[in-house]
Coordinates of C-alpha atoms in Angstrom, one line a residue:
Chain A
M1 CA 7.1 97.6 17.9
L2 CA 9.7 100.0 16.8
P3 CA 10.4 100.5 13.1
P4 CA 13.0 98.8 11.3
E5 CA 15.2 101.7 10.9
I6 CA 15.1 102.1 14.5
R7 CA 16.2 98.7 14.9
S8 CA 19.0 98.9 12.6
I9 CA 20.6 101.4 14.3
L10 CA 20.5 100.1 18.0
E11 CA 22.0 97.0 15.9
E12 CA 25.1 99.3 14.9
M13 CA 25.0 100.4 18.2
R14 CA 25.0 96.8 19.6
A15 CA 28.2 96.2 17.7
E16 CA 30.3 99.3 17.9
R17 CA 33.5 97.9 19.4
I18 CA 35.4 101.6 20.0
R19 CA 33.7 104.4 20.9
G20 CA 32.9 103.9 24.9
A21 CA 29.5 105.5 26.9
S22 CA 29.8 109.0 26.0
Y23 CA 29.6 108.3 22.3
L24 CA 26.7 105.7 22.9
A25 CA 24.6 107.8 25.1
K26 CA 24.5 110.3 22.2
R27 CA 23.7 108.2 19.7
G28 CA 21.1 106.9 21.7
A29 CA 19.4 110.8 22.4
E30 CA 19.8 110.8 18.4
V31 CA 17.8 107.1 18.5
Y32 CA 15.2 109.2 20.6
I33 CA 14.9 112.4 17.8
K34 CA 14.6 109.8 15.0
L35 CA 11.7 108.0 16.5
A36 CA 9.8 111.7 16.7
E37 CA 10.2 112.4 13.4
L38 CA 9.2 108.5 12.4
L39 CA 5.9 108.7 15.1
S40 CA 3.6 110.5 16.6
G41 CA 0.2 109.6 19.1
D42 CA -0.1 106.0 20.1
G43 CA 2.5 104.5 18.6
L44 CA 5.3 106.8 19.5
R45 CA 4.0 106.4 23.2
E46 CA 4.0 102.4 22.5
A47 CA 8.0 102.7 21.2
L48 CA 8.8 105.0 24.0
K49 CA 7.7 102.3 26.6
D50 CA 10.1 99.6 24.2
M51 CA 12.7 101.4 24.0
R52 CA 12.6 101.9 28.2
E53 CA 13.7 98.2 27.5
E54 CA 15.9 98.5 24.4
I55 CA 18.0 101.4 24.9
P56 CA 19.8 99.7 28.1
A57 CA 19.9 96.7 26.6
V58 CA 21.8 97.8 24.2
N59 CA 24.7 97.5 26.6
R60 CA 24.0 96.9 29.8
T61 CA 27.4 97.8 31.4
M62 CA 26.7 101.2 30.1
A63 CA 24.4 103.7 32.7
S64 CA 24.8 106.3 30.5
L65 CA 21.8 104.5 27.9
Y66 CA 19.9 103.4 31.5
N67 CA 20.0 106.8 32.7
L68 CA 19.4 108.1 29.0
A69 CA 16.2 105.8 28.8
R70 CA 14.9 107.1 31.9
F71 CA 15.4 110.7 31.0
I72 CA 13.1 110.7 28.2
P73 CA 9.4 110.9 29.0
I74 CA 6.8 108.2 27.9
T75 CA 4.6 110.6 25.8
D76 CA 2.4 111.3 22.7
N77 CA 4.1 114.2 22.2
P78 CA 7.0 114.1 19.1
D79 CA 8.5 117.8 19.9
L80 CA 8.5 116.8 23.7
V81 CA 10.8 113.9 22.6
I82 CA 13.0 116.0 20.4
S83 CA 13.2 118.8 22.9
K84 CA 14.1 116.3 26.1
A85 CA 16.9 114.4 23.6
E86 CA 18.3 117.7 22.5
E87 CA 18.9 118.4 25.8
F88 CA 20.4 115.4 27.0
I89 CA 22.7 115.8 24.4
R90 CA 23.7 119.8 25.3
L91 CA 23.9 118.8 29.2
S92 CA 26.3 116.1 28.0
E93 CA 28.1 118.4 26.0
E94 CA 28.4 120.7 29.0
A95 CA 28.9 118.2 31.8
K96 CA 32.3 117.2 29.4
R97 CA 33.5 120.8 29.3
E98 CA 33.0 121.1 32.9
I99 CA 34.7 117.8 33.5
G100 CA 37.4 119.7 31.5
N101 CA 37.6 122.5 33.8
I102 CA 37.2 120.7 37.2
G103 CA 40.0 117.9 36.0
S104 CA 42.5 120.1 34.8
E105 CA 42.9 121.9 38.4
L106 CA 44.3 118.8 39.5
I107 CA 47.2 119.1 36.9
D108 CA 50.1 120.9 38.5
E109 CA 53.1 122.7 36.2
N110 CA 55.1 119.7 34.6
E111 CA 52.7 117.0 35.5
V112 CA 53.5 113.4 34.0
I113 CA 49.9 112.0 33.8
I114 CA 49.2 108.1 32.7
T115 CA 46.0 107.3 31.3
H116 CA 44.8 104.4 29.6
S117 CA 42.9 103.9 26.1
F118 CA 40.6 106.7 25.0
S119 CA 38.3 108.6 27.1
S120 CA 36.9 111.8 25.8
A121 CA 36.6 113.0 29.3
V122 CA 39.8 112.8 29.5
L123 CA 40.9 114.6 26.4
E124 CA 38.7 117.5 27.6
I125 CA 40.7 117.5 30.8
F126 CA 43.9 117.8 28.9
K127 CA 42.8 120.6 26.3
A128 CA 41.2 122.7 29.0
A129 CA 44.5 122.5 31.1
K130 CA 46.5 123.4 27.8
R131 CA 44.2 126.4 27.4
K132 CA 45.2 127.4 31.2
G133 CA 48.6 127.6 29.8
K134 CA 49.8 124.7 31.9
R135 CA 52.4 122.3 30.5
F136 CA 52.6 118.4 31.5
K137 CA 53.2 115.1 29.5
V138 CA 50.8 112.5 28.7
I139 CA 52.4 108.4 28.5
L140 CA 49.1 106.5 27.1
T141 CA 48.6 103.1 26.8
E142 CA 48.4 101.7 22.5
S143 CA 45.3 99.6 24.2
A144 CA 45.4 96.5 22.7
P145 CA 43.3 95.0 20.2
D146 CA 41.7 98.4 19.0
Y147 CA 44.3 100.6 20.0
E148 CA 42.3 103.7 20.7
G149 CA 45.0 104.9 22.7
L150 CA 46.5 105.7 19.3
A151 CA 43.7 107.8 18.4
L152 CA 44.1 109.9 21.7
A153 CA 47.9 110.2 20.6
G154 CA 46.5 111.7 17.4
E155 CA 44.8 114.4 19.2
L156 CA 46.9 115.4 21.5
E157 CA 49.8 115.9 18.8
A158 CA 47.3 118.2 17.1
L159 CA 46.7 119.9 20.4
E160 CA 50.7 120.0 21.0
I161 CA 50.5 118.3 23.8
P162 CA 53.6 116.1 24.6
F163 CA 53.1 112.2 25.0
E164 CA 54.6 108.8 24.8
V165 CA 52.9 106.2 23.6
I166 CA 53.6 102.7 25.4
T167 CA 52.3 99.0 25.5
D168 CA 49.5 98.1 27.7
A169 CA 52.2 95.5 29.3
Q170 CA 54.8 98.3 30.3
I171 CA 51.6 100.1 32.5
G172 CA 53.9 98.8 35.7
I173 CA 57.4 100.3 34.2
F174 CA 56.3 103.6 33.4
V175 CA 53.7 104.3 36.3
K176 CA 56.9 105.0 37.8
K177 CA 57.5 107.7 35.9
A178 CA 54.1 109.6 36.3
T179 CA 52.9 111.8 38.9
L180 CA 49.1 111.4 38.5
A181 CA 46.8 109.2 36.7
F182 CA 43.3 110.2 34.5
V183 CA 41.1 107.5 33.5
G184 CA 37.2 107.6 31.9
A185 CA 34.6 104.9 32.7
D186 CA 32.0 103.2 31.1
N187 CA 29.9 103.0 34.3
V188 CA 30.3 103.5 37.6
T189 CA 28.1 101.3 39.9
R190 CA 26.1 101.8 43.0
D191 CA 29.0 100.2 45.2
G192 CA 31.7 102.7 43.8
A193 CA 33.2 100.5 41.0
V194 CA 34.5 101.9 37.9
V195 CA 34.0 100.0 35.0
N196 CA 36.1 100.9 32.1
K197 CA 38.2 99.5 29.6
A198 CA 39.8 96.2 30.6
G199 CA 43.4 97.2 31.9
T200 CA 42.1 100.3 34.0
Y201 CA 42.0 97.9 37.0
L202 CA 45.4 97.1 36.1
L203 CA 47.0 100.7 36.2
A204 CA 44.8 101.0 39.4
L205 CA 46.7 98.6 41.3
A206 CA 50.0 100.1 39.7
C207 CA 49.3 103.6 40.9
H208 CA 48.3 102.0 44.6
D209 CA 51.8 100.4 44.8
N210 CA 53.7 103.6 43.7
G211 CA 51.8 106.2 45.4
V212 CA 50.4 108.1 42.1
P213 CA 46.9 109.3 42.5
F214 CA 44.3 107.2 40.7
Y215 CA 41.4 109.7 39.3
V216 CA 38.7 109.2 37.1
A217 CA 36.8 111.5 34.4
A218 CA 33.1 110.7 34.5
E219 CA 29.6 112.7 33.6
S220 CA 27.3 112.0 36.2
F221 CA 24.9 109.7 33.9
K222 CA 27.2 107.2 34.2
L223 CA 27.1 106.6 37.6
H224 CA 24.2 103.8 37.9
P225 CA 21.7 104.2 40.6
E226 CA 20.8 100.1 41.0
L227 CA 23.9 98.2 39.2
N228 CA 26.4 96.4 42.0
S229 CA 29.5 95.5 40.6
E230 CA 29.0 92.3 41.1
E231 CA 26.2 92.5 38.5
V232 CA 28.2 93.9 35.6
E233 CA 28.0 91.6 32.4
I234 CA 31.2 92.7 30.7
V235 CA 31.1 92.1 27.0
E236 CA 33.3 90.3 25.1
R237 CA 34.4 90.4 21.1
P238 CA 35.3 88.1 19.0
Y239 CA 38.9 88.4 18.5
A240 CA 41.4 85.8 17.0
R241 CA 45.3 86.1 16.4
Q242 CA 47.6 83.7 14.7
G243 CA 44.7 81.5 14.1
Y244 CA 43.8 81.5 17.8
R245 CA 41.0 82.6 19.8
V246 CA 42.1 85.3 22.0
R247 CA 39.5 86.1 24.7
N248 CA 38.3 90.1 24.6
Y249 CA 36.3 91.1 27.5
L250 CA 36.0 94.8 26.8
F251 CA 36.4 96.4 30.5
D252 CA 36.9 95.3 33.5
I253 CA 36.3 96.4 37.2
T254 CA 38.0 98.7 39.4
P255 CA 37.4 99.0 43.2
W256 CA 36.5 101.7 44.6
K257 CA 38.8 101.9 47.3
Y258 CA 41.7 101.9 44.7
V259 CA 40.2 105.9 43.3
R260 CA 41.3 108.7 44.5
G261 CA 38.4 110.7 43.0
I262 CA 36.1 110.7 40.3
V263 CA 35.5 113.8 38.5
T264 CA 32.1 114.6 37.3
E265 CA 30.4 117.9 36.1
L266 CA 29.3 118.7 39.8
G267 CA 32.5 118.3 41.5
I268 CA 35.1 115.8 42.6
L269 CA 33.5 112.4 44.2
V270 CA 35.3 111.4 47.2
P271 CA 35.2 107.4 48.1
P272 CA 34.6 106.5 51.7
K273 CA 38.6 104.8 52.2
E274 CA 38.5 101.9 52.8
I275 CA 42.6 101.3 53.0
Chain B
M1 CA 90.8 90.0 20.2
L2 CA 87.9 88.5 19.8
P3 CA 87.6 86.5 15.9
P4 CA 84.8 88.3 13.8
E5 CA 82.7 85.1 13.5
I6 CA 82.8 85.4 17.2
R7 CA 82.0 89.2 16.8
S8 CA 78.8 88.6 14.7
I9 CA 77.0 85.5 17.2
L10 CA 77.3 88.3 20.1
E11 CA 76.0 91.2 17.9
E12 CA 73.2 88.5 17.2
M13 CA 72.7 87.5 20.7
R14 CA 72.0 91.4 21.0
A15 CA 69.8 91.5 18.3
E16 CA 67.5 88.9 20.0
R17 CA 64.1 89.8 20.6
I18 CA 62.2 86.9 22.0
R19 CA 63.9 84.1 23.6
G20 CA 65.2 84.9 26.8
A21 CA 67.6 84.5 29.3
S22 CA 67.7 80.3 29.0
Y23 CA 68.7 80.4 25.1
L24 CA 70.8 83.4 26.0
A25 CA 73.1 81.1 27.9
K26 CA 73.0 78.1 25.6
R27 CA 73.9 80.2 23.0
G28 CA 76.6 81.8 25.0
A29 CA 78.1 78.5 25.8
E30 CA 78.1 77.6 22.3
V31 CA 80.1 80.8 21.7
Y32 CA 82.9 79.8 23.9
I33 CA 82.2 76.4 22.3
K34 CA 83.2 77.7 18.7
L35 CA 85.7 80.3 20.5
A36 CA 87.8 76.9 21.3
E37 CA 88.0 75.6 18.2
L38 CA 89.1 78.7 16.3
L39 CA 92.0 79.3 19.1
S40 CA 94.4 77.8 21.7
G41 CA 97.6 78.6 23.6
D42 CA 97.7 82.7 25.0
G43 CA 95.5 84.0 22.0
L44 CA 92.8 81.9 23.3
R45 CA 93.5 83.0 26.8
E46 CA 93.4 86.5 25.8
A47 CA 89.9 85.8 24.0
L48 CA 88.7 84.4 27.3
K49 CA 89.2 87.6 29.2
D50 CA 87.7 89.6 26.7
M51 CA 84.8 87.0 26.9
R52 CA 84.6 87.8 30.8
E53 CA 83.5 91.5 29.7
E54 CA 81.6 90.6 26.2
I55 CA 79.6 88.0 27.2
P56 CA 77.6 89.8 30.5
A57 CA 77.5 92.7 28.0
V58 CA 75.3 91.1 25.2
N59 CA 72.6 92.1 27.9
R60 CA 73.4 93.0 31.4
T61 CA 69.7 92.0 32.7
M62 CA 71.0 88.5 32.2
A63 CA 72.4 86.5 34.9
S64 CA 72.6 83.7 33.1
L65 CA 75.5 85.7 31.0
Y66 CA 77.2 86.8 34.1
N67 CA 77.4 83.1 35.3
L68 CA 77.9 81.6 32.6
A69 CA 80.8 83.7 32.2
R70 CA 82.2 83.3 35.5
F71 CA 81.6 79.3 34.9
I72 CA 84.2 79.0 31.9
P73 CA 87.7 79.2 33.4
I74 CA 90.6 81.2 31.8
T75 CA 93.1 79.4 30.4
D76 CA 94.8 78.1 26.9
N77 CA 93.8 74.8 26.7
P78 CA 90.2 74.5 24.4
D79 CA 89.3 71.4 25.4
L80 CA 88.8 72.4 28.8
V81 CA 86.9 75.4 27.7
I82 CA 84.7 73.0 25.4
S83 CA 84.3 70.1 28.5
K84 CA 83.0 73.1 31.0
A85 CA 81.1 74.6 28.7
E86 CA 79.3 71.5 27.3
E87 CA 79.2 70.9 31.4
F88 CA 76.9 74.3 31.3
I89 CA 74.6 73.4 28.8
R90 CA 74.1 70.2 30.6
L91 CA 73.7 71.7 34.1
S92 CA 71.1 73.7 32.4
E93 CA 68.8 71.7 30.6
E94 CA 69.2 68.9 34.0
A95 CA 68.0 71.9 35.9
K96 CA 65.1 72.8 33.9
R97 CA 63.6 68.8 34.4
E98 CA 64.2 69.3 37.8
I99 CA 62.7 72.2 38.1
G100 CA 59.8 70.7 36.1
N101 CA 59.3 67.5 38.5
I102 CA 59.7 70.3 41.5
G103 CA 57.3 72.8 40.1
S104 CA 54.8 70.5 39.1
E105 CA 54.0 69.4 42.7
L106 CA 52.5 72.3 43.1
I107 CA 49.4 71.9 40.9
D108 CA 46.8 70.2 42.4
E109 CA 44.0 68.5 40.6
N110 CA 41.6 70.9 38.5
E111 CA 44.3 74.1 39.2
V112 CA 43.8 76.9 36.6
I113 CA 47.4 78.1 36.3
I114 CA 47.5 81.8 34.8
T115 CA 51.1 82.4 33.1
H116 CA 52.3 85.2 31.3
S117 CA 54.9 85.2 28.2
F118 CA 56.9 82.1 27.2
S119 CA 59.1 80.5 29.4
S120 CA 61.0 77.3 28.6
A121 CA 61.3 76.7 32.5
V122 CA 57.3 76.9 33.2
L123 CA 56.5 74.8 30.0
E124 CA 58.5 72.1 31.5
I125 CA 56.7 72.4 34.8
F126 CA 52.9 72.0 32.6
K127 CA 55.1 69.1 31.0
A128 CA 56.0 67.1 33.9
A129 CA 52.2 67.8 35.5
K130 CA 51.0 66.4 32.4
R131 CA 53.1 63.7 32.2
K132 CA 52.1 62.7 36.3
G133 CA 48.7 62.7 35.1
K134 CA 47.3 66.1 36.6
R135 CA 44.3 67.7 34.8
F136 CA 45.0 71.4 34.9
K137 CA 44.3 74.7 32.5
V138 CA 46.4 77.6 31.7
I139 CA 45.6 81.0 30.8
L140 CA 47.9 82.9 28.8
T141 CA 48.8 86.0 27.8
E142 CA 49.4 86.8 24.0
S143 CA 52.1 89.0 25.3
A144 CA 52.0 91.8 22.7
P145 CA 54.0 93.0 20.4
D146 CA 55.8 90.2 19.8
Y147 CA 53.5 87.2 20.3
E148 CA 55.3 84.9 22.6
G149 CA 52.1 83.9 24.4
L150 CA 50.9 82.4 21.0
A151 CA 54.1 80.4 20.6
L152 CA 53.2 78.8 24.2
A153 CA 49.8 78.2 23.1
G154 CA 51.5 76.2 20.0
E155 CA 53.1 73.8 22.5
L156 CA 50.3 73.7 25.0
E157 CA 48.0 72.7 22.4
A158 CA 50.9 69.7 20.7
L159 CA 50.8 68.3 24.4
E160 CA 47.0 68.4 25.2
I161 CA 46.9 71.1 27.6
P162 CA 43.5 73.0 27.5
F163 CA 44.6 76.6 27.2
E164 CA 43.1 80.0 26.9
V165 CA 45.0 82.7 25.3
I166 CA 44.0 86.7 26.2
T167 CA 45.1 89.7 26.0
D168 CA 48.1 91.6 28.5
A169 CA 45.1 94.2 29.6
Q170 CA 43.0 91.5 30.7
I171 CA 45.5 89.9 33.1
G172 CA 43.3 91.9 36.1
I173 CA 39.9 90.2 34.8
F174 CA 41.3 86.3 34.4
V175 CA 43.3 86.5 37.6
K176 CA 39.7 86.1 39.1
K177 CA 39.3 82.7 37.8
A178 CA 43.1 81.2 38.4
T179 CA 44.4 79.7 41.2
L180 CA 47.7 79.5 41.1
A181 CA 50.0 81.7 38.6
F182 CA 53.9 81.0 37.3
V183 CA 56.3 83.1 35.8
G184 CA 59.3 82.5 34.2
A185 CA 62.4 84.9 35.1
D186 CA 65.4 86.4 32.8
N187 CA 67.1 87.4 36.1
V188 CA 66.3 87.4 39.9
T189 CA 68.5 90.5 41.5
R190 CA 70.5 90.0 44.8
D191 CA 67.7 91.7 46.7
G192 CA 65.3 89.2 45.2
A193 CA 63.5 91.2 42.6
V194 CA 62.4 89.3 39.7
V195 CA 63.2 90.8 35.9
N196 CA 61.1 89.4 33.8
K197 CA 58.8 90.0 30.5
A198 CA 57.0 93.5 30.8
G199 CA 53.7 93.2 32.1
T200 CA 54.5 90.3 35.0
Y201 CA 54.9 93.3 37.6
L202 CA 51.1 94.0 36.9
L203 CA 50.4 90.0 37.3
A204 CA 52.1 90.1 40.7
L205 CA 49.7 92.9 41.9
A206 CA 47.0 91.5 40.5
C207 CA 47.7 88.1 42.1
H208 CA 48.3 89.8 45.2
D209 CA 45.3 91.6 45.3
N210 CA 43.5 88.1 44.4
G211 CA 44.9 86.1 47.0
V212 CA 46.3 83.7 44.1
P213 CA 49.9 82.8 45.1
F214 CA 52.4 83.8 42.3
Y215 CA 55.7 81.3 41.7
V216 CA 58.6 82.0 39.6
A217 CA 60.2 79.5 38.0
A218 CA 64.1 80.2 37.2
E219 CA 67.7 78.1 37.0
S220 CA 69.9 79.0 39.9
F221 CA 71.6 80.5 37.2
K222 CA 69.6 83.2 36.7
L223 CA 70.0 84.5 40.4
H224 CA 72.7 87.7 40.2
P225 CA 75.1 87.9 43.1
E226 CA 75.9 91.3 42.9
L227 CA 73.3 93.0 40.7
N228 CA 70.2 95.1 42.8
S229 CA 67.3 95.8 41.5
E230 CA 68.0 99.5 41.2
E231 CA 70.8 98.9 39.3
V232 CA 69.2 96.8 36.7
E233 CA 69.1 98.6 33.2
I234 CA 66.2 97.3 31.6
V235 CA 66.4 96.8 27.5
E236 CA 63.9 98.7 25.4
R237 CA 63.9 97.1 21.5
P238 CA 62.2 99.9 18.6
Y239 CA 58.7 99.5 18.2
A240 CA 56.3 101.5 16.1
R241 CA 52.5 101.2 15.3
Q242 CA 50.7 103.2 13.0
G243 CA 53.1 105.5 12.3
Y244 CA 53.6 106.4 15.8
R245 CA 56.6 105.3 18.0
V246 CA 56.0 103.3 21.0
R247 CA 57.9 102.6 24.0
N248 CA 59.0 99.0 24.5
Y249 CA 61.2 98.0 27.4
L250 CA 61.5 94.3 27.3
F251 CA 60.9 93.6 31.3
D252 CA 60.0 95.0 34.3
I253 CA 60.8 94.6 37.9
T254 CA 58.6 92.3 40.5
P255 CA 59.6 92.8 44.2
W256 CA 60.3 89.7 46.0
K257 CA 57.4 90.8 48.5
Y258 CA 54.9 90.1 45.9
V259 CA 56.6 86.3 45.1
R260 CA 55.4 83.6 47.3
G261 CA 58.5 81.0 45.8
I262 CA 61.0 81.0 43.0
V263 CA 61.4 77.1 41.9
T264 CA 65.0 76.6 41.3
E265 CA 66.5 73.2 40.2
L266 CA 67.8 72.7 44.2
G267 CA 64.1 73.6 45.8
I268 CA 61.6 77.0 46.3
L269 CA 63.1 79.6 47.3
V270 CA 60.8 81.3 49.6
P271 CA 61.3 85.4 50.5
P272 CA 61.3 86.9 54.0
K273 CA 57.7 88.2 54.0
E274 CA 57.9 91.7 54.0
I275 CA 53.6 92.1 54.1

C-alpha cells in the first residue's frame, strides 16, 4: 500500500504533458526519496515492491522509469533507498553532461543542425558546443500542439545560439538547409527503434531522403532491455481545435535503420545497417 | 496601365493565405471579366498585354495563373475576353467533376484515405465516391498554422463521411493505418514534381516507407509547361507564435518518384518510375 501523498505524485506524473523521459525519471527518483522519508521497515519494503509495478506503469513508453524501478533495491532501510535514488539522479546528470561532451564533437564549424521538439540531452550538446567556441545554427520545430520547441527557442536565445523556428509541416523544406540532425529519445527499444515526440520519424525519413546524418541523444537508462518496438504503447492525450477532436499520440517510432547513431554517456551506439 | 480596381483585386489575390491554385485561377478569370467590363479597344489590348505579366506574378508557384494568362487572347474585343474567361471557369469546374469521377474509382470498399490540408479536387473525389455508395474513412491533418484541414473536416461532416483529424506531426503514425493517400496540387512542374501545401512531401515519404499508394489530384491547368522544380519559388507568409518569428513557407516539393499517379480530368498521369 502506497501512502496517499505518493499516489498523488504518481498521478501528477501520469498527467505530465510536456516533459519527457529525463524529467519523469528524476521525478520518479524524488518519489523514492519521499517514500523513504515516510516509511521504514516492513512498510517500506512492501511499498518498494509496489513501486516496482507502479513506477513503470506511470508511462510504459519510458524506459527511464523501468530502469529506475530496477535501480532501487527492495529493502527496509530508508537510508539505502535515499542514497540509491540520489545516486540515480547524480548519474543522470553526469550522463547528460557527458552526452553534451560527446555529441558536441559531432558538430563541425558552421553546422546547421535541425531538431524536433525539446530534448534536454540535445540542449546539453548545444551548450557544450557553444562552450567549445563552435559556431553553428539550429533549426527547430515549434512542435504542435504543446509548442515545446518554443521553450528550446528561449534557451537558445539565452545562450546566444542563432536559431530559426519552423512549423512541423516544414521539416521537409528545412532539412534541405540542414547538415546534421539531433533529437532526443524517450525510449530506445530492444530492437533499436527510437521512441520520441511525434514527428521524429518524419524528420528521420526526410534526413534519409536528403543525406543528412540523423543522430539521437539518449542517456543509457533510456535503453529498454525488454521492450520490442511492436510492443510500445503510445500515450494519447486529449486535444481539440475549433470544436473538432484532434488525435494526439505523443510519440512515434523511428526504425533503427534511419538512425546514424545514438549518443549515450558511454559513447555512440551505431546500428547494424540494414539499408 | 491597369485600372486601380483591377490592381487592388490583384493585391488581394497576392495576399490570399488559405485558398490555393483552383481558387486563384477562378478569381483570376473573374479579373479578366471585370477588365473587359471596364475597358475596350486599344486600352483593353494594352491592359491584356500587362495581364500576361501581372496574372502569373500574383503567385509564380501557381501554374493555373500561368495557364490562365495564356488562355485569354490579347484582343480589343471585350466580349471575346468575357467568353474565354467564362469558358476557363466552366472547363475548370468540369475538370474538377471529372477528377472526382476518375479518382473515386481508385477507392475500394472500406478504404482508409489519408490526406493533407484542403484540396477542392480531393474533396470532389470524396463526394463522387460517396455518391457511388462507397464506404471509406478519411484521416486528415489539421494543417497548421492556418488549419485548412478543419475546413475539410466541416465538409466531410456535412457529407456524413467518417473522418479523424490529426496533427501534422502524426502523419508518420497514421499513415500506418491508411491504405491510400490523396492530396491536391498547386502546381506540377515540367519534371513532374508536385508543389503542394508544406507537409505533402513528408506524407509522400511516409507513404513510400509504408507501401501506401500516394496519388495527387490536379486539373491539367496545374501542369506547368516551362517551370522546373529547382526554379519553383515558394511563397512565405509572416507568422509568429509566443513572440517568436516562425518560418512559414506555404508549399513544399514532392519528387515525381514518390507519386503513384496524378489524377487529371483527362486520366491518370503515371510517372516514369525511378525507384
